[in-house]
GROMACS .gro file of C-alpha atoms in nm:
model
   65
    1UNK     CA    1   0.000   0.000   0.000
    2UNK     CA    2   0.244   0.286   0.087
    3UNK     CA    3   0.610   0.288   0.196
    4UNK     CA    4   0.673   0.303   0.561
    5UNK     CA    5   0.781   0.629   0.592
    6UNK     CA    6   0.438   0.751   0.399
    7UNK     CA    7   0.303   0.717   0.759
    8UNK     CA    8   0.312   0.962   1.023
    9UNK     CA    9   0.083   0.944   1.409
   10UNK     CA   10  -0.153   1.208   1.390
   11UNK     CA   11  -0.145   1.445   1.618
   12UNK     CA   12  -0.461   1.419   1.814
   13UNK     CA   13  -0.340   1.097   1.897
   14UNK     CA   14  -0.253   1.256   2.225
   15UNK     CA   15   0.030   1.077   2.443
   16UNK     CA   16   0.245   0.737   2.366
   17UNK     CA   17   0.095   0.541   2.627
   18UNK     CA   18  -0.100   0.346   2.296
   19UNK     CA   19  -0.452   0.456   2.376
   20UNK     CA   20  -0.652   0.544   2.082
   21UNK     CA   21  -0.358   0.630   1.821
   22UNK     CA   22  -0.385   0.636   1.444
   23UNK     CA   23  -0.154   0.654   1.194
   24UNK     CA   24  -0.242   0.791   0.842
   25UNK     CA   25  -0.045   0.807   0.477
   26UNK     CA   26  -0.109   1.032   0.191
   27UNK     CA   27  -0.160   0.824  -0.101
   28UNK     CA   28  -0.240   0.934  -0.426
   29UNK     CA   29  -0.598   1.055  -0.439
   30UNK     CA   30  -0.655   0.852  -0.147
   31UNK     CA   31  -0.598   0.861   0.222
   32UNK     CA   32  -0.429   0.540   0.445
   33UNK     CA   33  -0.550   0.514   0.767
   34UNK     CA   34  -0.438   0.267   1.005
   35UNK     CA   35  -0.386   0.152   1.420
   36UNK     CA   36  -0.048   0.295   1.515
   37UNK     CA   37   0.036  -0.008   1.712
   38UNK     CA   38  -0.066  -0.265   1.426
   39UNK     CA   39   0.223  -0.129   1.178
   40UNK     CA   40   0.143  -0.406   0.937
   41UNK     CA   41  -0.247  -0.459   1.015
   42UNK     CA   42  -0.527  -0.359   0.844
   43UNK     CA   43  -0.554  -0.030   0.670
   44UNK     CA   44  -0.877   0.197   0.605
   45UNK     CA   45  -0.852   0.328   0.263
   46UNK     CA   46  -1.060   0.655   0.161
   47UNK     CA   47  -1.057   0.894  -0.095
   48UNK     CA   48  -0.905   1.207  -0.028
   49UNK     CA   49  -1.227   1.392  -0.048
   50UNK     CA   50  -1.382   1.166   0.192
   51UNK     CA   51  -1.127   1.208   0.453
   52UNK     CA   52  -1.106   1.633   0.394
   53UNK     CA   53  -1.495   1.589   0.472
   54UNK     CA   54  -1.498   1.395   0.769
   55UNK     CA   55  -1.222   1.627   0.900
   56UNK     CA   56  -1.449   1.910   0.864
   57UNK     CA   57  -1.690   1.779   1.030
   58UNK     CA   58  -1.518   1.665   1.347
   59UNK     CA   59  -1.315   2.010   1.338
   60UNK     CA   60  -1.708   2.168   1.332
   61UNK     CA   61  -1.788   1.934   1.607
   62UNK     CA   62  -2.063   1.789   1.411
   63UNK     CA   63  -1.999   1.411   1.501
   64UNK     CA   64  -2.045   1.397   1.818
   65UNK     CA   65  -1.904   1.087   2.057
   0.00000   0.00000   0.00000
């Protein structure tokens, strides 16, 4: 899917004590998203568009819990 280095812990991923982190990649047209402590686990694939609307909407508070 993407080179190791394409991934990077996102920042709201708060401390490294492994609760609740993410990891994502920028792929081509499409967004990687994946557990930060399952490095070669499953990955969540979106579109780019898809992810740049959810973010809006959390960042809007829209989502809730």
């Amino acid at each position: 899917m993407a080179d190791e280095t394409a991934w990077f812990k996102s920042s709201y991923s708060g401390d490294n004590t492994g609760a609740g982190c993410v990891s994502i990649a920028a792929l081509t047209g499409h967004v990687g998203i994946r557990d930060s402590k399952q490095h070669h686990g499953p990955a969540l694939v979106v579109p780019t568009a898809s992810w740049s609307a959810f973010i809006r909407e959390v960042r809007a508070g829209r989502l809730g819990r």
